[in-house]
PDB file of C-alpha atoms in Angstrom:
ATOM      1  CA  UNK A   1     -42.719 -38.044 -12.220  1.00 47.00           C
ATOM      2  CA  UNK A   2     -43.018 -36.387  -8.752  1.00 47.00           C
ATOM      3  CA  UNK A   3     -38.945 -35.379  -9.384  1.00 47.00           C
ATOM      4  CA  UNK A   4     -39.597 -33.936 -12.543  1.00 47.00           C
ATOM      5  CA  UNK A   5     -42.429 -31.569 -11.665  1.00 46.00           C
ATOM      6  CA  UNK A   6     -40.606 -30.619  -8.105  1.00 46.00           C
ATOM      7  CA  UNK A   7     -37.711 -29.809 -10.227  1.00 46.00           C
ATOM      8  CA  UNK A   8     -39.703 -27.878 -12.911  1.00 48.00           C
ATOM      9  CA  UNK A   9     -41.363 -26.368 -10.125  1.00 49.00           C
ATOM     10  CA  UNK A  10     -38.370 -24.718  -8.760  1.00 54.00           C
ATOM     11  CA  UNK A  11     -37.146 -23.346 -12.537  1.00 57.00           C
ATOM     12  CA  UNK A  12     -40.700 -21.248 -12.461  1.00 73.00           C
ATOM     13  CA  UNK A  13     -39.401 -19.312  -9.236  1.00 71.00           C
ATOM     14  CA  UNK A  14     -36.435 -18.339 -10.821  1.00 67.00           C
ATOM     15  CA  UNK A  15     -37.319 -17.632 -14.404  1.00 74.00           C
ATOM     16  CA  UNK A  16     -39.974 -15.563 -12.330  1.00 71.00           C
ATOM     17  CA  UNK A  17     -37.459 -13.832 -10.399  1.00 75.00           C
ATOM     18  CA  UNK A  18     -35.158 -13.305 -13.902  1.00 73.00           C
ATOM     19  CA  UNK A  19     -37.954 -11.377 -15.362  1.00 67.00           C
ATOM     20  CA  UNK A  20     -38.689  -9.569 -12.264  1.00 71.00           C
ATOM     21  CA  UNK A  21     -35.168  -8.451 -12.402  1.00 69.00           C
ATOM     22  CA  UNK A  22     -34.906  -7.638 -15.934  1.00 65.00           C
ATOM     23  CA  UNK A  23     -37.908  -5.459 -15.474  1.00 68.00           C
ATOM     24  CA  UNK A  24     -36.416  -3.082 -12.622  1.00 65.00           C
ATOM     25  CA  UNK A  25     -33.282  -3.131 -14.751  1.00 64.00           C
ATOM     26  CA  UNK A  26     -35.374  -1.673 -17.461  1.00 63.00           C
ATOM     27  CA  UNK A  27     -37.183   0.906 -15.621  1.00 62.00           C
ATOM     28  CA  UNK A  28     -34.321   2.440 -14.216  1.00 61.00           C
ATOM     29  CA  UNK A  29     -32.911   2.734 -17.043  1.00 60.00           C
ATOM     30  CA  UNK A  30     -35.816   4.581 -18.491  1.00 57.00           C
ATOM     31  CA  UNK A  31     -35.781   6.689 -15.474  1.00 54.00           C
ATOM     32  CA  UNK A  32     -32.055   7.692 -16.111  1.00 50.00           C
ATOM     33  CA  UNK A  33     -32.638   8.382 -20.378  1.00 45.00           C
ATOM     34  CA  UNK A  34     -36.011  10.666 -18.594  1.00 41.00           C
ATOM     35  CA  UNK A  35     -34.082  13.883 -17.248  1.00 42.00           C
ATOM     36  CA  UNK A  36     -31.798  14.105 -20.285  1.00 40.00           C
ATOM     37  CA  UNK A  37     -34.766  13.655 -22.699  1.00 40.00           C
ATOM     38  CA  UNK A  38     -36.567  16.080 -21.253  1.00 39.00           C
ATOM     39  CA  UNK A  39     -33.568  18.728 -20.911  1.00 38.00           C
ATOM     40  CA  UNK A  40     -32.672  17.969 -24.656  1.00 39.00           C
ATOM     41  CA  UNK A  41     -36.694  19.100 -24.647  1.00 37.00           C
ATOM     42  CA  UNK A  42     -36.073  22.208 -23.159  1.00 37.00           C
ATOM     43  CA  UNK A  43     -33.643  23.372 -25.067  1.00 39.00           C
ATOM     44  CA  UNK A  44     -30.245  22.787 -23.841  1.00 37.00           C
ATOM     45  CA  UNK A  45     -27.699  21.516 -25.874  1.00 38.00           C
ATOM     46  CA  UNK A  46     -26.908  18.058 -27.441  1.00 37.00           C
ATOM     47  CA  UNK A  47     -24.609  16.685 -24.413  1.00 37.00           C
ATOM     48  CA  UNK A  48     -27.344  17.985 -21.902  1.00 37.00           C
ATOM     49  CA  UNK A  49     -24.072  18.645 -19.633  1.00 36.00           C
ATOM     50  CA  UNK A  50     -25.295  22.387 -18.871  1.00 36.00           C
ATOM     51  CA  UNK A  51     -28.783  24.118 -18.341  1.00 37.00           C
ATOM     52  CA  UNK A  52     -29.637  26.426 -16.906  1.00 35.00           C
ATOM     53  CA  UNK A  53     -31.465  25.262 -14.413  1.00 36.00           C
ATOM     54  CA  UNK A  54     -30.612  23.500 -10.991  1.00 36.00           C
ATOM     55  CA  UNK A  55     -28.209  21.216 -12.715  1.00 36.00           C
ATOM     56  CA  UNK A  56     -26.151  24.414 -13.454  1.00 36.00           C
ATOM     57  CA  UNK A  57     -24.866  24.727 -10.091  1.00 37.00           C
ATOM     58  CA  UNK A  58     -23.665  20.715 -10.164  1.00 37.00           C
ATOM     59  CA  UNK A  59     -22.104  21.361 -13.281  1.00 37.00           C
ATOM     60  CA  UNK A  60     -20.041  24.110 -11.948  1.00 38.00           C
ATOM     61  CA  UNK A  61     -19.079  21.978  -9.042  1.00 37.00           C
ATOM     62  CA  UNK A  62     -18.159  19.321 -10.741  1.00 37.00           C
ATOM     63  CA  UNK A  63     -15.974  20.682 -13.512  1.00 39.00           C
ATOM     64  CA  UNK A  64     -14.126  22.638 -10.606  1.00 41.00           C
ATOM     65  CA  UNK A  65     -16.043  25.969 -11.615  1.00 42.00           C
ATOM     66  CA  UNK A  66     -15.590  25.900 -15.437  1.00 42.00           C
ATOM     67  CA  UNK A  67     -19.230  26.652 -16.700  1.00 42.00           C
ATOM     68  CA  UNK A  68     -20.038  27.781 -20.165  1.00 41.00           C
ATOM     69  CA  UNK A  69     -19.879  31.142 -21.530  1.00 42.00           C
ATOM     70  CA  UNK A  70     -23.237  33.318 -21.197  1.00 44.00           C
ATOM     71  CA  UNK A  71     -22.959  34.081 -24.895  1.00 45.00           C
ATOM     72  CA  UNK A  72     -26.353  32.939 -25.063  1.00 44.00           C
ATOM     73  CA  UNK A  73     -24.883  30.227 -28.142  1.00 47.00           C
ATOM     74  CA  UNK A  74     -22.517  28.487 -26.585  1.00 60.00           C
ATOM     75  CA  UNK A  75     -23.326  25.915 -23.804  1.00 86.00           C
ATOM     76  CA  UNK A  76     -19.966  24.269 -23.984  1.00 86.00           C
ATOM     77  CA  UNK A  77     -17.705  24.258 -20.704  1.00 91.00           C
ATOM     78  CA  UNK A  78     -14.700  25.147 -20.651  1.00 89.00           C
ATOM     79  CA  UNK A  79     -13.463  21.615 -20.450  1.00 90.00           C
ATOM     80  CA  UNK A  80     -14.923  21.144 -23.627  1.00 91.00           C
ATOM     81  CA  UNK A  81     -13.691  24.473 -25.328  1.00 90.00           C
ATOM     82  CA  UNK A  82     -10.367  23.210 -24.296  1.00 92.00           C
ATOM     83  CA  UNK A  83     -10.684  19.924 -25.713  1.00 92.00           C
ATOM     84  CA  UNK A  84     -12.561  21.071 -28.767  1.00 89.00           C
ATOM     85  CA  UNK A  85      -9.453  23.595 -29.751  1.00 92.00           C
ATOM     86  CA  UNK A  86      -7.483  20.537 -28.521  1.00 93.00           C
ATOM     87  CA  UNK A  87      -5.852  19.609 -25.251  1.00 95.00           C
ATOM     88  CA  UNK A  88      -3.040  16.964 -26.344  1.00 96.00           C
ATOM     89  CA  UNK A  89      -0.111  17.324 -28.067  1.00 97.00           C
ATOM     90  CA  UNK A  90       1.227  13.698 -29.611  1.00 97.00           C
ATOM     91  CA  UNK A  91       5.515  13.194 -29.342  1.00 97.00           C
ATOM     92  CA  UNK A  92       8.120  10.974 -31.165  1.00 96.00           C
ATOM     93  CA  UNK A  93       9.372   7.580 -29.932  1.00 95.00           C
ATOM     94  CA  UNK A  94      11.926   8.987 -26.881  1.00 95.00           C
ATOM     95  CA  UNK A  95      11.309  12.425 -27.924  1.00 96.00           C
ATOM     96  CA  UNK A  96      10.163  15.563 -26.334  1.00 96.00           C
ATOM     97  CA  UNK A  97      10.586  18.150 -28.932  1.00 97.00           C
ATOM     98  CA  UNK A  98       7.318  19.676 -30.325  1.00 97.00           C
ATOM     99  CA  UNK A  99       6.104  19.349 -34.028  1.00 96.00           C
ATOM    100  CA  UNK A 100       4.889  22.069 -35.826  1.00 97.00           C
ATOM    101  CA  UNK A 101       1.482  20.490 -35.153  1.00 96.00           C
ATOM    102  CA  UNK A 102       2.081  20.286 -31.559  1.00 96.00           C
ATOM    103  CA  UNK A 103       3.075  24.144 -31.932  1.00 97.00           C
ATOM    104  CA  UNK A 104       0.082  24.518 -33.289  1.00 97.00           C
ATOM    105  CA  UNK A 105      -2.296  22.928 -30.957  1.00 97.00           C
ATOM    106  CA  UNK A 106      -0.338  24.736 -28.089  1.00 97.00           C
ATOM    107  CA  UNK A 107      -1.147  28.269 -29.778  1.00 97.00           C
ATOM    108  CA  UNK A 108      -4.457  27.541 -29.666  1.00 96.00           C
ATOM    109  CA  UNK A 109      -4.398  26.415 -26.076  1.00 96.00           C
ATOM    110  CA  UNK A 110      -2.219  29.790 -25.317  1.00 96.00           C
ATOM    111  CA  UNK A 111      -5.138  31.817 -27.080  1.00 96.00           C
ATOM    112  CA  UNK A 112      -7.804  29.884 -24.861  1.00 96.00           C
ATOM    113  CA  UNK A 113      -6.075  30.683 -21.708  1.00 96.00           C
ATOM    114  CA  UNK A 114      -5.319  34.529 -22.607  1.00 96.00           C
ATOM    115  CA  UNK A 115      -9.227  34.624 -23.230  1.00 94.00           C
ATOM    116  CA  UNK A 116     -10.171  32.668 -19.978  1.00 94.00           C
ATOM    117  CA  UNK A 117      -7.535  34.489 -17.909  1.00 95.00           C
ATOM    118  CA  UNK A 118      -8.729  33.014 -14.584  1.00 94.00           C
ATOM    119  CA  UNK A 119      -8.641  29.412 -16.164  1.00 95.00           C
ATOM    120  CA  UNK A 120      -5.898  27.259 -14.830  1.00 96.00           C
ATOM    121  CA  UNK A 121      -4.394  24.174 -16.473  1.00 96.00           C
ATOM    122  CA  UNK A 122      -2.219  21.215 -15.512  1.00 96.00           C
ATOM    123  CA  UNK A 123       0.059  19.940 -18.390  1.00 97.00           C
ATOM    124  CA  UNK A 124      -0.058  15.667 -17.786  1.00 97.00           C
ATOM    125  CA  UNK A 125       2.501  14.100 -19.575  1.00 97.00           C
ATOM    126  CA  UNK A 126       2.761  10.650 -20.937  1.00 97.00           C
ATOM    127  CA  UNK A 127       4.612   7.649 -22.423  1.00 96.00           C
ATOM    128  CA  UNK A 128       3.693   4.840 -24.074  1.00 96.00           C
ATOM    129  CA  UNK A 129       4.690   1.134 -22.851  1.00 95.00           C
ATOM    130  CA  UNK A 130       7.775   0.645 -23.829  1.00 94.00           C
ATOM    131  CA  UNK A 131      11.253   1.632 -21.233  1.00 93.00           C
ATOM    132  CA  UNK A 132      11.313   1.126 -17.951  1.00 96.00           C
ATOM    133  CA  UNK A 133       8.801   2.924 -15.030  1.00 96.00           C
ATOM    134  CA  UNK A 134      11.202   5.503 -13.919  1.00 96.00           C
ATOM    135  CA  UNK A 135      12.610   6.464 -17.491  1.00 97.00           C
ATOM    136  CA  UNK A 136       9.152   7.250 -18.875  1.00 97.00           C
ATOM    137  CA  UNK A 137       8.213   9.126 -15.777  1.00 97.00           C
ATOM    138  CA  UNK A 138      11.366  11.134 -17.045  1.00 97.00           C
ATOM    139  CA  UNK A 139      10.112  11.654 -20.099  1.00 97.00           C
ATOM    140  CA  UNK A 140       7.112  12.395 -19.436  1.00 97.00           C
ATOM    141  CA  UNK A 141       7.966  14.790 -17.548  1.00 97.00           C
ATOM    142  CA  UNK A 142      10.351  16.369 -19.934  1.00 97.00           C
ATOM    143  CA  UNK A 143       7.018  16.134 -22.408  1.00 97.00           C
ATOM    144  CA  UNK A 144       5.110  18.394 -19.926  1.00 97.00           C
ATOM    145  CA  UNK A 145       7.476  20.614 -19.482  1.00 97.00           C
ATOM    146  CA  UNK A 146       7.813  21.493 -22.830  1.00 97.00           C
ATOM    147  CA  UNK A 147       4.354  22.077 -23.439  1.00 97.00           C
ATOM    148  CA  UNK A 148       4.023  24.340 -20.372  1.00 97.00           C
ATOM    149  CA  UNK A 149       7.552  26.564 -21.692  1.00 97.00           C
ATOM    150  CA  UNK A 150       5.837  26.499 -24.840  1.00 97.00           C
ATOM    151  CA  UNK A 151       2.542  28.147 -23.342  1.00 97.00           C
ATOM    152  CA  UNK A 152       4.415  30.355 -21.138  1.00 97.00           C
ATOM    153  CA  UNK A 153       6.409  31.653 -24.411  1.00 97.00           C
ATOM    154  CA  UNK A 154       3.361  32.962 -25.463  1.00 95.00           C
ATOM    155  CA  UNK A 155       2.811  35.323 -22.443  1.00 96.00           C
ATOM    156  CA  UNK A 156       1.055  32.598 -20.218  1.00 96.00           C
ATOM    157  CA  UNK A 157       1.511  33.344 -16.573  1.00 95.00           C
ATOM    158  CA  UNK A 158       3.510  30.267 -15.551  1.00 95.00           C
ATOM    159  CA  UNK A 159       1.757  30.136 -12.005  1.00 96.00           C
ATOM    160  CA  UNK A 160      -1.648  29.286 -14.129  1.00 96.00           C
ATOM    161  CA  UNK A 161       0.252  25.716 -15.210  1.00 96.00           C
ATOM    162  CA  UNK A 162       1.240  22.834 -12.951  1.00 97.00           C
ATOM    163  CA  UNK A 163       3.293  19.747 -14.488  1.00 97.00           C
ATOM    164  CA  UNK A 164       3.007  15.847 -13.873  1.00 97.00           C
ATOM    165  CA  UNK A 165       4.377  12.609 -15.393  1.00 97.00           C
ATOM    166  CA  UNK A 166       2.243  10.123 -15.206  1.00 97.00           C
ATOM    167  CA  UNK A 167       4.963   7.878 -17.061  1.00 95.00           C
ATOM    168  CA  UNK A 168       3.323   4.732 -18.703  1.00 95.00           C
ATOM    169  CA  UNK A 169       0.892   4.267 -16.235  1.00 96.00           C
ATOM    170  CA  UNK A 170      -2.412   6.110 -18.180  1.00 96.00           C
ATOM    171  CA  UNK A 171      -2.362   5.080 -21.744  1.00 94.00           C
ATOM    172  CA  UNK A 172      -4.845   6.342 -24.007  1.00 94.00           C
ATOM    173  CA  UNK A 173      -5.158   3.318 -25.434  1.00 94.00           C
ATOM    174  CA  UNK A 174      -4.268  -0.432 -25.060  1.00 94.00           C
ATOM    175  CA  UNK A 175      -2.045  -2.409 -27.409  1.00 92.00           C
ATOM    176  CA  UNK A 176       1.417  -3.079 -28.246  1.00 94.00           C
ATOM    177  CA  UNK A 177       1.470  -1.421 -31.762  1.00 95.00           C
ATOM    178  CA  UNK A 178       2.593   1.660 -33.110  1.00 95.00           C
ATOM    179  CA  UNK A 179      -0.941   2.617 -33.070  1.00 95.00           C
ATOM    180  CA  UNK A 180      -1.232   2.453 -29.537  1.00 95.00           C
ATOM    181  CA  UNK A 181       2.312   3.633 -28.748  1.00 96.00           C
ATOM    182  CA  UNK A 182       1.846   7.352 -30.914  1.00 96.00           C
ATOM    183  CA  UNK A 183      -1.778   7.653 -28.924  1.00 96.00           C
ATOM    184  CA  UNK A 184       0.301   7.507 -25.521  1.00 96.00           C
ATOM    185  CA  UNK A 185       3.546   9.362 -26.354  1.00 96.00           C
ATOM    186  CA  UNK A 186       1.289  13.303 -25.243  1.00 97.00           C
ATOM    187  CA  UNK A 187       0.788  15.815 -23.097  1.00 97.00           C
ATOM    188  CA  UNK A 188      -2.264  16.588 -22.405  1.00 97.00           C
ATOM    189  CA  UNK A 189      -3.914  19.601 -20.889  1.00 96.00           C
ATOM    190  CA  UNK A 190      -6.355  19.539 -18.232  1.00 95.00           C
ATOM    191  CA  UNK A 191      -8.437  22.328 -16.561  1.00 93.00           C
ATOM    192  CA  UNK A 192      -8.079  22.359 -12.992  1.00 90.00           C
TER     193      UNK A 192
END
């Protein structure tokens, strides 16, 4: 008997330390839901990513001095205008013409960046899985490039848009489908 209360004895101490653990876990959680509860509170919009308060100076800093508009509406950055007109462009299987959807993402993007003219991008361009390293750097390269000619067709100053292939090597998403594969075959543009 002695062995089987000196080893329930030594489960209390843990299962003690478990919930003590469990219980820190949960307050800081609760302390990190706190400030964006209380700025959705005060007002600022849904993604809490901008007030106007201090945290407007960190955002600016962080998204490399894209803040939103002062329309007084809009409290999207311009990150997220970018990506909300739409900031990829999706390519054929060993292919880096544009579609006429592609054309017509990159016309928005064009009118984005002829409204923002201090706004600079860089084109990243991608492959999916399939080839070797050093072809689909090629190609994505090629994939970048056309994007950025595109944009600087339309009147964009081609010193506001850097290129770079980052090949296979950042896939959108994971698998070895067709799925997956027409996700990673983009360009995609990125404020910088």
């Amino acid at each position: 008997m002695a062995g089987v209360s000196g080893e329930t004895s030594g489960v209390n101490p843990m299962i003690n330390r478990i919930f003590a653990l469990f219980a820190v876990v949960a307050f800081l959680a609760a302390c990190e839901t706190a400030p964006k509860d209380a700025g959705d509170a005060a007002g600022s919009g849904a993604s809490g990513s901008s007030d106007t308060s201090s945290s407007s100076s960190s955002s600016s800093s962080a998204s490399g001095g894209s803040t939103s508009s002062s329309s007084g509406s809009s409290t999207m950055t311009k990150d997220e205008e970018l990506v909300s007109i739409g900031n990829k462009v999706y390519f054929d299987f060993d292919s880096s013409a544009l579609s006429a959807d592609a054309k017509s993402t990159l016309n928005a993007q064009a009118a984005f960046l002829r409204s923002n003219p201090s706004v600079r991008i860089t084109v990243e361009g991608h492959a999916d899985e399939r080839g070797t390293r050093e072809y689909n750097l090629a190609l994505g390269d090629r994939r970048a490039s056309a994007a950025r000619d595109f944009l600087v067709a339309q009147g964009i100053d081609g010193a506001r848009i850097k290129t770079i292939s980052y090949g296979k090597e950042r896939p959108e998403m994971v698998g070895s489908n067709d799925e997956a594969w027409a996700k990673n075959r983009r360009s995609v543009s990125i404020i910088r």
